[in-house]
Amino acid sequence: MKTRGIVAGIITGVFVILQFIPATPKNIREDNSFNFTTHFLPPENINSLLKTFCFDCHSNYTEYPWYTTIQPIEYMMSAHITEGKERLNFDELTTYRKRKKLTKFNSVIQVLEDGSMPLTSYSLMHGSLSKDERDELISYFNELIIKEEKL
């Protein structure tokens, strides 16, 4: 019984100490001229879906929920969001060459079609896309592919 108390005390102490670890930089707000919304001018319904379901992990404008101020949650979420931005950052997408941009658009369509995005862990906290919303986004990105191929 005494050992349990010591272990619980150590775990609590570590948790408290973790709160003093400084948070990682949150958002890199750079030149807005490269912003996806500014460049591609998506319709309001599409922009709203992107903001709600994509931009938190895939743009430089992440809106962090209150619980990300708690360690180790902040560390885990920051690592996850960093990985998401490395795979696709909508704010950098506009700077890509045509071929890479088309590849990214096709990737977005793929993850929407197979349901792997948004992640289940994100959907549990923020809601999920309906079938109609998924279809709207897929249609929009298909339209972007057609426009980009013509350029």
PDB file of C-alpha atoms in Angstrom:
ATOM      1  CA  MET A   1       0.000   0.000   0.000  1.00  0.00           C
ATOM      2  CA  LYS A   2       2.852   2.378   0.850  1.00  0.00           C
ATOM      3  CA  THR A   3       4.462   1.641  -2.535  1.00  0.00           C
ATOM      4  CA  ARG A   4       1.245   2.653  -4.328  1.00  0.00           C
ATOM      5  CA  GLY A   5       1.280   6.001  -2.545  1.00  0.00           C
ATOM      6  CA  ILE A   6       4.896   6.608  -3.525  1.00  0.00           C
ATOM      7  CA  VAL A   7       4.198   5.688  -7.159  1.00  0.00           C
ATOM      8  CA  ALA A   8       1.088   7.916  -7.216  1.00  0.00           C
ATOM      9  CA  GLY A   9       3.137  10.761  -5.731  1.00  0.00           C
ATOM     10  CA  ILE A  10       5.879  10.340  -8.334  1.00  0.00           C
ATOM     11  CA  ILE A  11       3.346  10.271 -11.187  1.00  0.00           C
ATOM     12  CA  THR A  12       1.627  13.377  -9.825  1.00  0.00           C
ATOM     13  CA  GLY A  13       4.984  15.115  -9.418  1.00  0.00           C
ATOM     14  CA  VAL A  14       6.009  14.299 -12.981  1.00  0.00           C
ATOM     15  CA  PHE A  15       2.642  15.559 -14.253  1.00  0.00           C
ATOM     16  CA  VAL A  16       3.070  18.852 -12.362  1.00  0.00           C
ATOM     17  CA  ILE A  17       6.655  19.273 -13.610  1.00  0.00           C
ATOM     18  CA  LEU A  18       5.487  18.656 -17.188  1.00  0.00           C
ATOM     19  CA  GLN A  19       3.245  21.717 -16.919  1.00  0.00           C
ATOM     20  CA  PHE A  20       6.366  23.898 -16.748  1.00  0.00           C
ATOM     21  CA  ILE A  21       7.687  22.701 -20.109  1.00  0.00           C
ATOM     22  CA  PRO A  22       7.186  25.598 -22.508  1.00  0.00           C
ATOM     23  CA  ALA A  23       4.671  25.076 -25.278  1.00  0.00           C
ATOM     24  CA  THR A  24       5.894  24.760 -28.828  1.00  0.00           C
ATOM     25  CA  PRO A  25       5.230  27.671 -31.194  1.00  0.00           C
ATOM     26  CA  LYS A  26       1.650  27.391 -32.335  1.00  0.00           C
ATOM     27  CA  ASN A  27       1.093  29.094 -35.655  1.00  0.00           C
ATOM     28  CA  ILE A  28       3.415  30.418 -38.302  1.00  0.00           C
ATOM     29  CA  ARG A  29       1.441  33.263 -39.808  1.00  0.00           C
ATOM     30  CA  GLU A  30       3.258  34.233 -42.909  1.00  0.00           C
ATOM     31  CA  ASP A  31       2.333  36.215 -45.977  1.00  0.00           C
ATOM     32  CA  ASN A  32      -1.425  35.838 -46.557  1.00  0.00           C
ATOM     33  CA  SER A  33      -1.005  36.000 -50.335  1.00  0.00           C
ATOM     34  CA  PHE A  34      -0.122  32.290 -50.223  1.00  0.00           C
ATOM     35  CA  ASN A  35      -3.175  31.442 -48.151  1.00  0.00           C
ATOM     36  CA  PHE A  36      -5.355  28.763 -49.791  1.00  0.00           C
ATOM     37  CA  THR A  37      -8.558  30.739 -49.269  1.00  0.00           C
ATOM     38  CA  THR A  38      -7.075  33.946 -50.673  1.00  0.00           C
ATOM     39  CA  HIS A  39      -5.572  32.200 -53.689  1.00  0.00           C
ATOM     40  CA  PHE A  40      -8.311  29.739 -54.702  1.00  0.00           C
ATOM     41  CA  LEU A  41     -11.359  31.678 -53.415  1.00  0.00           C
ATOM     42  CA  PRO A  42     -13.446  28.630 -52.481  1.00  0.00           C
ATOM     43  CA  PRO A  43     -17.211  29.123 -52.100  1.00  0.00           C
ATOM     44  CA  GLU A  44     -18.271  29.951 -48.543  1.00  0.00           C
ATOM     45  CA  ASN A  45     -19.673  26.464 -47.861  1.00  0.00           C
ATOM     46  CA  ILE A  46     -16.387  24.848 -48.952  1.00  0.00           C
ATOM     47  CA  ASN A  47     -14.311  27.367 -47.018  1.00  0.00           C
ATOM     48  CA  SER A  48     -16.390  26.686 -43.920  1.00  0.00           C
ATOM     49  CA  LEU A  49     -15.878  22.916 -44.256  1.00  0.00           C
ATOM     50  CA  LEU A  50     -12.136  23.353 -44.776  1.00  0.00           C
ATOM     51  CA  LYS A  51     -11.882  25.640 -41.731  1.00  0.00           C
ATOM     52  CA  THR A  52     -13.897  23.272 -39.571  1.00  0.00           C
ATOM     53  CA  PHE A  53     -12.447  19.935 -40.639  1.00  0.00           C
ATOM     54  CA  CYS A  54      -9.062  20.513 -42.302  1.00  0.00           C
ATOM     55  CA  PHE A  55      -7.261  23.728 -41.416  1.00  0.00           C
ATOM     56  CA  ASP A  56      -6.668  22.910 -37.731  1.00  0.00           C
ATOM     57  CA  CYS A  57      -4.107  20.272 -38.717  1.00  0.00           C
ATOM     58  CA  HIS A  58      -3.300  21.298 -42.274  1.00  0.00           C
ATOM     59  CA  SER A  59      -2.698  25.066 -42.272  1.00  0.00           C
ATOM     60  CA  ASN A  60      -0.761  27.757 -40.443  1.00  0.00           C
ATOM     61  CA  TYR A  61      -3.967  28.845 -38.713  1.00  0.00           C
ATOM     62  CA  THR A  62      -4.595  26.075 -36.221  1.00  0.00           C
ATOM     63  CA  GLU A  63      -7.160  26.836 -33.544  1.00  0.00           C
ATOM     64  CA  TYR A  64      -5.942  24.968 -30.499  1.00  0.00           C
ATOM     65  CA  PRO A  65      -8.573  23.826 -27.973  1.00  0.00           C
ATOM     66  CA  TRP A  66      -8.179  24.718 -24.296  1.00  0.00           C
ATOM     67  CA  TYR A  67      -6.925  21.262 -23.320  1.00  0.00           C
ATOM     68  CA  THR A  68      -3.766  21.705 -25.388  1.00  0.00           C
ATOM     69  CA  THR A  69      -2.405  23.847 -22.564  1.00  0.00           C
ATOM     70  CA  ILE A  70      -2.023  20.667 -20.501  1.00  0.00           C
ATOM     71  CA  GLN A  71       1.120  18.549 -20.872  1.00  0.00           C
ATOM     72  CA  PRO A  72       1.546  15.882 -22.227  1.00  0.00           C
ATOM     73  CA  ILE A  73      -1.581  16.547 -24.341  1.00  0.00           C
ATOM     74  CA  GLU A  74       0.036  19.668 -25.822  1.00  0.00           C
ATOM     75  CA  TYR A  75       3.131  17.712 -26.811  1.00  0.00           C
ATOM     76  CA  MET A  76       1.155  14.902 -28.446  1.00  0.00           C
ATOM     77  CA  MET A  77      -1.192  17.244 -30.320  1.00  0.00           C
ATOM     78  CA  SER A  78       1.649  19.480 -31.490  1.00  0.00           C
ATOM     79  CA  ALA A  79       3.501  16.449 -32.842  1.00  0.00           C
ATOM     80  CA  HIS A  80       0.354  15.237 -34.590  1.00  0.00           C
ATOM     81  CA  ILE A  81      -0.380  18.665 -36.097  1.00  0.00           C
ATOM     82  CA  THR A  82       3.234  19.085 -37.211  1.00  0.00           C
ATOM     83  CA  GLU A  83       2.992  15.749 -39.025  1.00  0.00           C
ATOM     84  CA  GLY A  84      -0.297  16.818 -40.605  1.00  0.00           C
ATOM     85  CA  LYS A  85       1.252  20.047 -41.873  1.00  0.00           C
ATOM     86  CA  GLU A  86       4.238  18.149 -43.264  1.00  0.00           C
ATOM     87  CA  ARG A  87       1.910  15.919 -45.290  1.00  0.00           C
ATOM     88  CA  LEU A  88      -0.330  18.769 -46.454  1.00  0.00           C
ATOM     89  CA  ASN A  89      -0.286  22.431 -45.525  1.00  0.00           C
ATOM     90  CA  PHE A  90      -2.992  24.317 -47.392  1.00  0.00           C
ATOM     91  CA  ASP A  91      -1.066  27.565 -46.863  1.00  0.00           C
ATOM     92  CA  GLU A  92       1.950  26.167 -48.715  1.00  0.00           C
ATOM     93  CA  LEU A  93      -0.058  24.386 -51.394  1.00  0.00           C
ATOM     94  CA  THR A  94      -0.318  27.539 -53.476  1.00  0.00           C
ATOM     95  CA  THR A  95       3.474  27.703 -53.820  1.00  0.00           C
ATOM     96  CA  TYR A  96       3.802  24.178 -55.249  1.00  0.00           C
ATOM     97  CA  ARG A  97       4.482  23.444 -58.874  1.00  0.00           C
ATOM     98  CA  LYS A  98       1.565  22.203 -60.916  1.00  0.00           C
ATOM     99  CA  ARG A  99       2.395  18.490 -60.695  1.00  0.00           C
ATOM    100  CA  LYS A 100       2.837  18.499 -56.913  1.00  0.00           C
ATOM    101  CA  LYS A 101      -0.321  20.579 -56.472  1.00  0.00           C
ATOM    102  CA  LEU A 102      -2.329  18.099 -58.565  1.00  0.00           C
ATOM    103  CA  THR A 103      -0.885  15.225 -56.532  1.00  0.00           C
ATOM    104  CA  LYS A 104      -1.973  16.926 -53.297  1.00  0.00           C
ATOM    105  CA  PHE A 105      -5.477  17.605 -54.665  1.00  0.00           C
ATOM    106  CA  ASN A 106      -5.766  13.931 -55.625  1.00  0.00           C
ATOM    107  CA  SER A 107      -4.551  12.932 -52.155  1.00  0.00           C
ATOM    108  CA  VAL A 108      -7.244  15.095 -50.563  1.00  0.00           C
ATOM    109  CA  ILE A 109      -9.869  13.387 -52.710  1.00  0.00           C
ATOM    110  CA  GLN A 110      -8.468   9.957 -51.796  1.00  0.00           C
ATOM    111  CA  VAL A 111      -8.585  10.519 -48.020  1.00  0.00           C
ATOM    112  CA  LEU A 112     -12.078  11.981 -48.267  1.00  0.00           C
ATOM    113  CA  GLU A 113     -13.294   9.020 -50.315  1.00  0.00           C
ATOM    114  CA  ASP A 114     -11.757   6.397 -48.049  1.00  0.00           C
ATOM    115  CA  GLY A 115     -12.879   8.238 -44.902  1.00  0.00           C
ATOM    116  CA  SER A 116      -9.418   8.395 -43.351  1.00  0.00           C
ATOM    117  CA  MET A 117      -9.730  12.166 -42.915  1.00  0.00           C
ATOM    118  CA  PRO A 118     -10.602  13.809 -40.740  1.00  0.00           C
ATOM    119  CA  LEU A 119      -9.160  11.415 -38.205  1.00  0.00           C
ATOM    120  CA  THR A 120     -11.569   9.653 -35.867  1.00  0.00           C
ATOM    121  CA  SER A 121      -9.840  11.233 -32.854  1.00  0.00           C
ATOM    122  CA  TYR A 122     -10.489  14.695 -34.343  1.00  0.00           C
ATOM    123  CA  SER A 123     -14.078  13.849 -35.290  1.00  0.00           C
ATOM    124  CA  LEU A 124     -14.867  12.708 -31.746  1.00  0.00           C
ATOM    125  CA  MET A 125     -14.106  16.192 -30.436  1.00  0.00           C
ATOM    126  CA  HIS A 126     -15.153  18.343 -33.404  1.00  0.00           C
ATOM    127  CA  GLY A 127     -17.866  16.418 -35.228  1.00  0.00           C
ATOM    128  CA  SER A 128     -17.572  14.577 -38.504  1.00  0.00           C
ATOM    129  CA  LEU A 129     -18.262  15.252 -42.147  1.00  0.00           C
ATOM    130  CA  SER A 130     -21.595  14.056 -43.501  1.00  0.00           C
ATOM    131  CA  LYS A 131     -21.670  12.134 -46.771  1.00  0.00           C
ATOM    132  CA  ASP A 132     -23.011  15.237 -48.541  1.00  0.00           C
ATOM    133  CA  GLU A 133     -20.208  17.395 -47.111  1.00  0.00           C
ATOM    134  CA  ARG A 134     -17.606  14.850 -48.214  1.00  0.00           C
ATOM    135  CA  ASP A 135     -19.134  14.816 -51.682  1.00  0.00           C
ATOM    136  CA  GLU A 136     -19.071  18.640 -51.818  1.00  0.00           C
ATOM    137  CA  LEU A 137     -15.381  18.709 -50.946  1.00  0.00           C
ATOM    138  CA  ILE A 138     -14.566  15.935 -53.411  1.00  0.00           C
ATOM    139  CA  SER A 139     -16.403  17.803 -56.181  1.00  0.00           C
ATOM    140  CA  TYR A 140     -14.589  21.016 -55.298  1.00  0.00           C
ATOM    141  CA  PHE A 141     -11.152  19.399 -55.438  1.00  0.00           C
ATOM    142  CA  ASN A 142     -12.045  17.658 -58.699  1.00  0.00           C
ATOM    143  CA  GLU A 143     -12.932  21.104 -60.093  1.00  0.00           C
ATOM    144  CA  LEU A 144      -9.596  22.471 -58.872  1.00  0.00           C
ATOM    145  CA  ILE A 145      -7.791  19.639 -60.655  1.00  0.00           C
ATOM    146  CA  ILE A 146      -9.572  20.479 -63.908  1.00  0.00           C
ATOM    147  CA  LYS A 147      -8.723  24.193 -63.522  1.00  0.00           C
ATOM    148  CA  GLU A 148      -5.083  23.486 -62.675  1.00  0.00           C
ATOM    149  CA  GLU A 149      -4.677  21.093 -65.599  1.00  0.00           C
ATOM    150  CA  LYS A 150      -5.833  23.846 -67.963  1.00  0.00           C
ATOM    151  CA  LEU A 151      -3.182  26.274 -66.714  1.00  0.00           C
TER     152      LEU A 151
END
